[in-house]
JSON list of C-alpha atoms in Angstrom, two decimals:
[
{"chain": "I", "resi": 1, "resn": "GLY", "atom": "CA", "xyz": [234.84, 185.58, 24.45]},
{"chain": "I", "resi": 2, "resn": "GLY", "atom": "CA", "xyz": [233.46, 187.33, 21.40]},
{"chain": "I", "resi": 3, "resn": "PHE", "atom": "CA", "xyz": [234.14, 187.00, 17.69]},
{"chain": "I", "resi": 4, "resn": "ALA", "atom": "CA", "xyz": [232.86, 188.53, 14.48]},
{"chain": "I", "resi": 5, "resn": "SER", "atom": "CA", "xyz": [231.48, 186.79, 11.40]},
{"chain": "I", "resi": 6, "resn": "ALA", "atom": "CA", "xyz": [233.73, 186.35, 8.40]},
{"chain": "I", "resi": 7, "resn": "GLU", "atom": "CA", "xyz": [233.70, 189.26, 5.94]},
{"chain": "I", "resi": 8, "resn": "ASP", "atom": "CA", "xyz": [231.76, 187.20, 3.41]},
{"chain": "I", "resi": 9, "resn": "GLY", "atom": "CA", "xyz": [228.99, 186.57, 5.93]},
{"chain": "I", "resi": 10, "resn": "GLN", "atom": "CA", "xyz": [229.31, 182.81, 5.50]},
{"chain": "I", "resi": 11, "resn": "ASP", "atom": "CA", "xyz": [230.02, 182.09, 9.18]},
{"chain": "I", "resi": 12, "resn": "GLU", "atom": "CA", "xyz": [226.70, 180.92, 10.61]},
{"chain": "I", "resi": 13, "resn": "THR", "atom": "CA", "xyz": [228.16, 179.95, 13.99]},
{"chain": "I", "resi": 14, "resn": "LEU", "atom": "CA", "xyz": [226.38, 181.91, 16.72]},
{"chain": "I", "resi": 15, "resn": "ALA", "atom": "CA", "xyz": [228.38, 180.57, 19.66]},
{"chain": "I", "resi": 16, "resn": "PHE", "atom": "CA", "xyz": [230.44, 177.62, 20.81]},
{"chain": "I", "resi": 17, "resn": "VAL", "atom": "CA", "xyz": [231.90, 176.20, 24.00]},
{"chain": "I", "resi": 18, "resn": "ASN", "atom": "CA", "xyz": [235.40, 174.86, 24.59]},
{"chain": "I", "resi": 19, "resn": "VAL", "atom": "CA", "xyz": [236.67, 173.00, 27.63]},
{"chain": "I", "resi": 20, "resn": "LEU", "atom": "CA", "xyz": [239.78, 174.73, 28.98]},
{"chain": "I", "resi": 21, "resn": "THR", "atom": "CA", "xyz": [241.11, 172.14, 31.42]},
{"chain": "I", "resi": 22, "resn": "ASP", "atom": "CA", "xyz": [241.73, 168.41, 31.19]},
{"chain": "I", "resi": 23, "resn": "ASP", "atom": "CA", "xyz": [239.41, 167.74, 34.12]},
{"chain": "I", "resi": 24, "resn": "GLY", "atom": "CA", "xyz": [236.49, 169.70, 32.63]},
{"chain": "I", "resi": 25, "resn": "GLU", "atom": "CA", "xyz": [236.37, 172.25, 35.44]},
{"chain": "I", "resi": 26, "resn": "PHE", "atom": "CA", "xyz": [236.60, 175.35, 33.25]},
{"chain": "I", "resi": 27, "resn": "PHE", "atom": "CA", "xyz": [234.97, 176.25, 29.95]},
{"chain": "I", "resi": 28, "resn": "GLN", "atom": "CA", "xyz": [234.97, 179.21, 27.60]},
{"chain": "I", "resi": 29, "resn": "MET", "atom": "CA", "xyz": [231.89, 180.28, 25.69]},
{"chain": "I", "resi": 30, "resn": "SER", "atom": "CA", "xyz": [232.56, 182.31, 22.54]},
{"chain": "I", "resi": 31, "resn": "VAL", "atom": "CA", "xyz": [229.80, 184.40, 21.01]},
{"chain": "I", "resi": 32, "resn": "ASN", "atom": "CA", "xyz": [229.33, 185.82, 17.49]},
{"chain": "I", "resi": 33, "resn": "LEU", "atom": "CA", "xyz": [228.60, 189.41, 18.53]},
{"chain": "I", "resi": 34, "resn": "GLY", "atom": "CA", "xyz": [227.12, 190.61, 15.23]},
{"chain": "I", "resi": 35, "resn": "ALA", "atom": "CA", "xyz": [224.75, 187.67, 14.95]},
{"chain": "I", "resi": 36, "resn": "PHE", "atom": "CA", "xyz": [223.56, 188.23, 18.49]},
{"chain": "I", "resi": 37, "resn": "ASP", "atom": "CA", "xyz": [222.77, 191.86, 17.81]},
{"chain": "I", "resi": 38, "resn": "ALA", "atom": "CA", "xyz": [220.84, 190.88, 14.67]},
{"chain": "I", "resi": 39, "resn": "ASP", "atom": "CA", "xyz": [218.40, 188.48, 16.38]},
{"chain": "I", "resi": 40, "resn": "PRO", "atom": "CA", "xyz": [217.99, 188.75, 20.17]},
{"chain": "I", "resi": 41, "resn": "ASP", "atom": "CA", "xyz": [215.53, 185.81, 20.40]},
{"chain": "I", "resi": 42, "resn": "GLU", "atom": "CA", "xyz": [217.92, 183.51, 18.53]},
{"chain": "I", "resi": 43, "resn": "ALA", "atom": "CA", "xyz": [220.71, 184.77, 20.78]},
{"chain": "I", "resi": 44, "resn": "THR", "atom": "CA", "xyz": [218.69, 183.88, 23.86]},
{"chain": "I", "resi": 45, "resn": "LEU", "atom": "CA", "xyz": [217.99, 180.36, 22.61]},
{"chain": "I", "resi": 46, "resn": "THR", "atom": "CA", "xyz": [221.64, 179.93, 21.64]},
{"chain": "I", "resi": 47, "resn": "MET", "atom": "CA", "xyz": [222.94, 180.94, 25.07]},
{"chain": "I", "resi": 48, "resn": "ALA", "atom": "CA", "xyz": [220.77, 178.29, 26.76]},
{"chain": "I", "resi": 49, "resn": "HIS", "atom": "CA", "xyz": [221.85, 175.76, 24.13]},
{"chain": "I", "resi": 50, "resn": "GLU", "atom": "CA", "xyz": [225.56, 176.45, 24.72]},
{"chain": "I", "resi": 51, "resn": "PHE", "atom": "CA", "xyz": [225.19, 176.56, 28.48]},
{"chain": "I", "resi": 52, "resn": "SER", "atom": "CA", "xyz": [223.69, 173.05, 28.39]},
{"chain": "I", "resi": 53, "resn": "HIS", "atom": "CA", "xyz": [226.93, 171.82, 26.80]},
{"chain": "I", "resi": 54, "resn": "VAL", "atom": "CA", "xyz": [228.79, 173.11, 29.87]},
{"chain": "I", "resi": 55, "resn": "PHE", "atom": "CA", "xyz": [226.65, 171.49, 32.53]},
{"chain": "I", "resi": 56, "resn": "THR", "atom": "CA", "xyz": [226.34, 168.16, 30.69]},
{"chain": "I", "resi": 57, "resn": "GLN", "atom": "CA", "xyz": [230.13, 167.88, 30.30]},
{"chain": "I", "resi": 58, "resn": "ALA", "atom": "CA", "xyz": [231.16, 169.05, 33.76]},
{"chain": "I", "resi": 59, "resn": "PRO", "atom": "CA", "xyz": [232.85, 166.71, 36.25]},
{"chain": "I", "resi": 60, "resn": "GLY", "atom": "CA", "xyz": [230.21, 164.42, 37.68]},
{"chain": "I", "resi": 61, "resn": "GLN", "atom": "CA", "xyz": [228.62, 164.10, 34.24]},
{"chain": "I", "resi": 62, "resn": "LEU", "atom": "CA", "xyz": [231.47, 163.11, 31.89]},
{"chain": "I", "resi": 63, "resn": "ASP", "atom": "CA", "xyz": [234.45, 160.89, 32.69]},
{"chain": "I", "resi": 64, "resn": "ARG", "atom": "CA", "xyz": [237.29, 162.42, 30.65]},
{"chain": "I", "resi": 65, "resn": "THR", "atom": "CA", "xyz": [239.73, 159.68, 31.66]},
{"chain": "I", "resi": 66, "resn": "VAL", "atom": "CA", "xyz": [238.01, 157.26, 29.24]},
{"chain": "I", "resi": 67, "resn": "VAL", "atom": "CA", "xyz": [239.70, 157.70, 25.87]},
{"chain": "I", "resi": 68, "resn": "ASP", "atom": "CA", "xyz": [238.58, 154.54, 24.06]},
{"chain": "I", "resi": 69, "resn": "PRO", "atom": "CA", "xyz": [234.92, 154.28, 22.99]},
{"chain": "I", "resi": 70, "resn": "GLU", "atom": "CA", "xyz": [235.13, 150.51, 23.59]},
{"chain": "I", "resi": 71, "resn": "ASP", "atom": "CA", "xyz": [235.68, 151.23, 27.31]},
{"chain": "I", "resi": 72, "resn": "CYS", "atom": "CA", "xyz": [232.48, 153.27, 27.57]},
{"chain": "I", "resi": 73, "resn": "GLY", "atom": "CA", "xyz": [229.28, 151.61, 28.74]},
{"chain": "I", "resi": 74, "resn": "THR", "atom": "CA", "xyz": [227.05, 154.61, 28.04]},
{"chain": "I", "resi": 75, "resn": "TYR", "atom": "CA", "xyz": [227.85, 157.13, 25.31]},
{"chain": "I", "resi": 76, "resn": "PHE", "atom": "CA", "xyz": [231.33, 158.29, 24.25]},
{"chain": "I", "resi": 77, "resn": "ASN", "atom": "CA", "xyz": [231.31, 161.79, 22.80]},
{"chain": "I", "resi": 78, "resn": "GLY", "atom": "CA", "xyz": [234.95, 162.08, 21.72]},
{"chain": "I", "resi": 79, "resn": "GLU", "atom": "CA", "xyz": [236.01, 163.80, 24.94]},
{"chain": "I", "resi": 80, "resn": "GLY", "atom": "CA", "xyz": [235.00, 161.08, 27.38]},
{"chain": "I", "resi": 81, "resn": "CYS", "atom": "CA", "xyz": [232.31, 158.72, 28.57]},
{"chain": "I", "resi": 82, "resn": "TYR", "atom": "CA", "xyz": [229.09, 159.93, 30.15]},
{"chain": "I", "resi": 83, "resn": "LEU", "atom": "CA", "xyz": [228.62, 158.55, 33.63]},
{"chain": "I", "resi": 84, "resn": "PRO", "atom": "CA", "xyz": [225.68, 156.13, 34.02]},
{"chain": "I", "resi": 85, "resn": "ASP", "atom": "CA", "xyz": [223.63, 158.52, 36.15]},
{"chain": "I", "resi": 86, "resn": "SER", "atom": "CA", "xyz": [224.45, 161.63, 34.08]},
{"chain": "I", "resi": 87, "resn": "LEU", "atom": "CA", "xyz": [221.81, 163.71, 32.34]},
{"chain": "I", "resi": 88, "resn": "MET", "atom": "CA", "xyz": [223.20, 162.77, 28.93]},
{"chain": "I", "resi": 89, "resn": "ALA", "atom": "CA", "xyz": [223.33, 159.03, 29.62]},
{"chain": "I", "resi": 90, "resn": "ARG", "atom": "CA", "xyz": [219.67, 159.15, 30.66]},
{"chain": "I", "resi": 91, "resn": "TRP", "atom": "CA", "xyz": [218.79, 161.29, 27.61]},
{"chain": "I", "resi": 92, "resn": "VAL", "atom": "CA", "xyz": [220.52, 158.85, 25.28]},
{"chain": "I", "resi": 93, "resn": "ALA", "atom": "CA", "xyz": [218.77, 155.88, 26.89]},
{"chain": "I", "resi": 94, "resn": "ASP", "atom": "CA", "xyz": [215.38, 157.55, 26.48]},
{"chain": "I", "resi": 95, "resn": "PHE", "atom": "CA", "xyz": [215.70, 159.07, 23.00]},
{"chain": "I", "resi": 96, "resn": "TRP", "atom": "CA", "xyz": [218.51, 157.47, 20.99]},
{"chain": "I", "resi": 97, "resn": "ASP", "atom": "CA", "xyz": [218.48, 154.04, 19.41]},
{"chain": "I", "resi": 98, "resn": "PRO", "atom": "CA", "xyz": [221.82, 152.17, 19.46]},
{"chain": "I", "resi": 99, "resn": "SER", "atom": "CA", "xyz": [221.80, 152.04, 15.64]},
{"chain": "I", "resi": 100, "resn": "GLU", "atom": "CA", "xyz": [221.54, 155.85, 15.55]},
{"chain": "I", "resi": 101, "resn": "LEU", "atom": "CA", "xyz": [224.49, 156.15, 17.93]},
{"chain": "I", "resi": 102, "resn": "ALA", "atom": "CA", "xyz": [226.54, 153.73, 15.85]},
{"chain": "I", "resi": 103, "resn": "SER", "atom": "CA", "xyz": [226.18, 156.02, 12.83]},
{"chain": "I", "resi": 104, "resn": "ILE", "atom": "CA", "xyz": [227.84, 158.96, 14.64]},
{"chain": "I", "resi": 105, "resn": "ASP", "atom": "CA", "xyz": [231.58, 159.46, 14.58]},
{"chain": "I", "resi": 106, "resn": "PRO", "atom": "CA", "xyz": [232.29, 161.24, 17.89]},
{"chain": "I", "resi": 107, "resn": "MET", "atom": "CA", "xyz": [235.56, 162.61, 16.50]},
{"chain": "I", "resi": 108, "resn": "ASP", "atom": "CA", "xyz": [233.84, 164.53, 13.66]},
{"chain": "I", "resi": 109, "resn": "GLU", "atom": "CA", "xyz": [232.28, 167.97, 13.97]},
{"chain": "I", "resi": 110, "resn": "PRO", "atom": "CA", "xyz": [228.59, 167.47, 13.11]},
{"chain": "I", "resi": 111, "resn": "GLY", "atom": "CA", "xyz": [226.80, 169.49, 10.44]},
{"chain": "I", "resi": 112, "resn": "VAL", "atom": "CA", "xyz": [223.10, 169.90, 9.71]},
{"chain": "I", "resi": 113, "resn": "GLU", "atom": "CA", "xyz": [223.41, 167.50, 6.77]},
{"chain": "I", "resi": 114, "resn": "ASP", "atom": "CA", "xyz": [224.55, 164.77, 9.21]},
{"chain": "I", "resi": 115, "resn": "GLY", "atom": "CA", "xyz": [221.21, 164.91, 11.01]},
{"chain": "I", "resi": 116, "resn": "ALA", "atom": "CA", "xyz": [218.93, 165.26, 7.98]},
{"chain": "I", "resi": 117, "resn": "GLY", "atom": "CA", "xyz": [218.09, 161.55, 7.74]},
{"chain": "I", "resi": 118, "resn": "ARG", "atom": "CA", "xyz": [217.39, 161.17, 11.45]},
{"chain": "I", "resi": 119, "resn": "CYS", "atom": "CA", "xyz": [215.31, 164.36, 11.33]},
{"chain": "I", "resi": 120, "resn": "ALA", "atom": "CA", "xyz": [213.24, 163.02, 8.46]},
{"chain": "I", "resi": 121, "resn": "ASP", "atom": "CA", "xyz": [212.55, 159.83, 10.44]},
{"chain": "I", "resi": 122, "resn": "ASP", "atom": "CA", "xyz": [211.85, 161.30, 13.91]},
{"chain": "I", "resi": 123, "resn": "PRO", "atom": "CA", "xyz": [209.52, 164.27, 14.45]},
{"chain": "I", "resi": 124, "resn": "GLY", "atom": "CA", "xyz": [210.71, 164.58, 18.05]},
{"chain": "I", "resi": 125, "resn": "PHE", "atom": "CA", "xyz": [213.87, 166.41, 17.09]},
{"chain": "I", "resi": 126, "resn": "PHE", "atom": "CA", "xyz": [213.88, 170.19, 17.23]},
{"chain": "I", "resi": 127, "resn": "GLY", "atom": "CA", "xyz": [215.42, 170.43, 13.76]},
{"chain": "I", "resi": 128, "resn": "SER", "atom": "CA", "xyz": [218.10, 168.77, 11.68]},
{"chain": "I", "resi": 129, "resn": "TYR", "atom": "CA", "xyz": [220.94, 170.12, 13.80]},
{"chain": "I", "resi": 130, "resn": "ALA", "atom": "CA", "xyz": [219.37, 168.53, 16.89]},
{"chain": "I", "resi": 131, "resn": "ALA", "atom": "CA", "xyz": [219.42, 165.21, 15.07]},
{"chain": "I", "resi": 132, "resn": "THR", "atom": "CA", "xyz": [223.20, 165.31, 14.54]},
{"chain": "I", "resi": 133, "resn": "THR", "atom": "CA", "xyz": [224.22, 164.04, 18.02]},
{"chain": "I", "resi": 134, "resn": "PRO", "atom": "CA", "xyz": [222.64, 163.40, 21.42]},
{"chain": "I", "resi": 135, "resn": "GLU", "atom": "CA", "xyz": [224.37, 166.50, 22.78]},
{"chain": "I", "resi": 136, "resn": "GLU", "atom": "CA", "xyz": [222.84, 168.75, 20.11]},
{"chain": "I", "resi": 137, "resn": "ASP", "atom": "CA", "xyz": [219.46, 167.07, 20.57]},
{"chain": "I", "resi": 138, "resn": "PHE", "atom": "CA", "xyz": [219.62, 167.75, 24.31]},
{"chain": "I", "resi": 139, "resn": "ALA", "atom": "CA", "xyz": [220.80, 171.34, 23.80]},
{"chain": "I", "resi": 140, "resn": "GLU", "atom": "CA", "xyz": [218.11, 172.29, 21.26]},
{"chain": "I", "resi": 141, "resn": "ALA", "atom": "CA", "xyz": [215.35, 170.67, 23.30]},
{"chain": "I", "resi": 142, "resn": "PHE", "atom": "CA", "xyz": [216.67, 172.29, 26.49]},
{"chain": "I", "resi": 143, "resn": "SER", "atom": "CA", "xyz": [216.57, 175.78, 24.97]},
{"chain": "I", "resi": 144, "resn": "ALA", "atom": "CA", "xyz": [213.04, 175.09, 23.68]},
{"chain": "I", "resi": 145, "resn": "TYR", "atom": "CA", "xyz": [212.01, 173.95, 27.16]},
{"chain": "I", "resi": 146, "resn": "VAL", "atom": "CA", "xyz": [213.58, 176.86, 29.06]},
{"chain": "I", "resi": 147, "resn": "PHE", "atom": "CA", "xyz": [212.00, 179.51, 26.86]},
{"chain": "I", "resi": 148, "resn": "ARG", "atom": "CA", "xyz": [208.62, 177.75, 26.56]},
{"chain": "I", "resi": 149, "resn": "LEU", "atom": "CA", "xyz": [208.52, 177.19, 22.81]},
{"chain": "I", "resi": 150, "resn": "ALA", "atom": "CA", "xyz": [205.28, 175.55, 21.75]},
{"chain": "I", "resi": 151, "resn": "PRO", "atom": "CA", "xyz": [205.99, 172.03, 20.50]},
{"chain": "I", "resi": 152, "resn": "GLU", "atom": "CA", "xyz": [204.96, 171.16, 16.95]},
{"chain": "I", "resi": 153, "resn": "ASN", "atom": "CA", "xyz": [203.87, 167.64, 17.85]},
{"chain": "I", "resi": 154, "resn": "GLN", "atom": "CA", "xyz": [203.54, 165.06, 20.62]},
{"chain": "I", "resi": 155, "resn": "GLU", "atom": "CA", "xyz": [207.05, 163.71, 20.01]},
{"chain": "I", "resi": 156, "resn": "GLN", "atom": "CA", "xyz": [208.58, 167.12, 20.78]},
{"chain": "I", "resi": 157, "resn": "GLN", "atom": "CA", "xyz": [206.32, 167.41, 23.82]},
{"chain": "I", "resi": 158, "resn": "VAL", "atom": "CA", "xyz": [207.78, 164.16, 25.18]},
{"chain": "I", "resi": 159, "resn": "ARG", "atom": "CA", "xyz": [211.25, 165.72, 25.10]},
{"chain": "I", "resi": 160, "resn": "LEU", "atom": "CA", "xyz": [209.97, 168.86, 26.85]},
{"chain": "I", "resi": 161, "resn": "ASP", "atom": "CA", "xyz": [208.23, 166.72, 29.48]},
{"chain": "I", "resi": 162, "resn": "TRP", "atom": "CA", "xyz": [211.53, 164.95, 30.15]},
{"chain": "I", "resi": 163, "resn": "PHE", "atom": "CA", "xyz": [213.05, 168.26, 31.25]},
{"chain": "I", "resi": 164, "resn": "ALA", "atom": "CA", "xyz": [209.98, 169.14, 33.33]},
{"chain": "I", "resi": 165, "resn": "ALA", "atom": "CA", "xyz": [210.47, 165.90, 35.28]},
{"chain": "I", "resi": 166, "resn": "GLU", "atom": "CA", "xyz": [214.06, 166.90, 36.15]},
{"chain": "I", "resi": 167, "resn": "SER", "atom": "CA", "xyz": [213.93, 169.36, 39.07]},
{"chain": "I", "resi": 168, "resn": "THR", "atom": "CA", "xyz": [217.26, 170.99, 38.20]},
{"chain": "I", "resi": 169, "resn": "MET", "atom": "CA", "xyz": [216.08, 171.57, 34.61]},
{"chain": "I", "resi": 170, "resn": "ALA", "atom": "CA", "xyz": [212.76, 173.01, 35.75]},
{"chain": "I", "resi": 171, "resn": "GLU", "atom": "CA", "xyz": [214.67, 175.59, 37.79]},
{"chain": "I", "resi": 172, "resn": "TYR", "atom": "CA", "xyz": [216.20, 177.06, 34.61]},
{"chain": "I", "resi": 173, "resn": "ARG", "atom": "CA", "xyz": [212.75, 177.51, 33.12]},
{"chain": "I", "resi": 174, "resn": "GLU", "atom": "CA", "xyz": [211.42, 179.06, 36.34]},
{"chain": "I", "resi": 175, "resn": "ARG", "atom": "CA", "xyz": [214.26, 181.58, 36.34]},
{"chain": "I", "resi": 176, "resn": "ALA", "atom": "CA", "xyz": [213.67, 182.51, 32.70]},
{"chain": "I", "resi": 177, "resn": "THR", "atom": "CA", "xyz": [209.96, 182.94, 33.39]},
{"chain": "I", "resi": 178, "resn": "ALA", "atom": "CA", "xyz": [210.66, 185.07, 36.48]},
{"chain": "I", "resi": 179, "resn": "ALA", "atom": "CA", "xyz": [212.98, 187.25, 34.37]},
{"chain": "I", "resi": 180, "resn": "GLY", "atom": "CA", "xyz": [210.17, 187.77, 31.85]},
{"chain": "I", "resi": 181, "resn": "ILE", "atom": "CA", "xyz": [211.94, 185.88, 29.05]},
{"chain": "I", "resi": 182, "resn": "GLY", "atom": "CA", "xyz": [209.63, 183.88, 26.81]},
{"chain": "I", "resi": 183, "resn": "PRO", "atom": "CA", "xyz": [207.69, 182.27, 25.56]},
{"chain": "I", "resi": 184, "resn": "LEU", "atom": "CA", "xyz": [209.68, 182.52, 22.35]},
{"chain": "I", "resi": 185, "resn": "GLU", "atom": "CA", "xyz": [208.50, 181.48, 18.91]},
{"chain": "I", "resi": 186, "resn": "ASN", "atom": "CA", "xyz": [209.33, 177.95, 17.73]},
{"chain": "I", "resi": 187, "resn": "ASN", "atom": "CA", "xyz": [211.40, 178.56, 14.62]},
{"chain": "I", "resi": 188, "resn": "PHE", "atom": "CA", "xyz": [213.15, 175.17, 14.52]},
{"chain": "I", "resi": 189, "resn": "ASP", "atom": "CA", "xyz": [212.82, 173.34, 11.19]},
{"chain": "I", "resi": 190, "resn": "LEU", "atom": "CA", "xyz": [210.31, 170.51, 11.36]},
{"chain": "I", "resi": 191, "resn": "CYS", "atom": "CA", "xyz": [211.38, 166.90, 11.45]},
{"chain": "I", "resi": 192, "resn": "GLY", "atom": "CA", "xyz": [209.37, 163.88, 10.45]},
{"chain": "I", "resi": 193, "resn": "VAL", "atom": "CA", "xyz": [208.02, 165.47, 7.30]}
]
């Protein structure tokens, strides 16, 4: 679906994804059409970012029958519990400290300000928004990986290497490369400074 920015230009949302069915079989991606026309490179990064939300929350990745965070042995994102062998459960285990997870309310919509402290402490994040939740961290790093953004430091490179080690993730990058998309410029705000 498409939408337009608010008249006052204050809507900075480029796109978002909603699950349409209780079982997580169907999703809708909505795109801010004006913002996409204004910056094609940002639009390209955003589409990969949003698409990652779909494949990390599909059946086989997220158990939507778990409704209580106390019943989740991995990471509860407000819509369910990530399965132990899911991409997100492995991402969380590799990059998120339990104390960081404890500071996130999965029922709140994250904002850049919510990730500012984690961003300041960890240069591996691709910006403050990435530091808001594991899902946003995964999505920002995934888009950086797919479109071959040059990392700013070794900590970012570790996240990119994680994707390279996942054969299904490497396929996305190979397809983008074959289509002649990228490398794109790294315009994420720096963390760890």
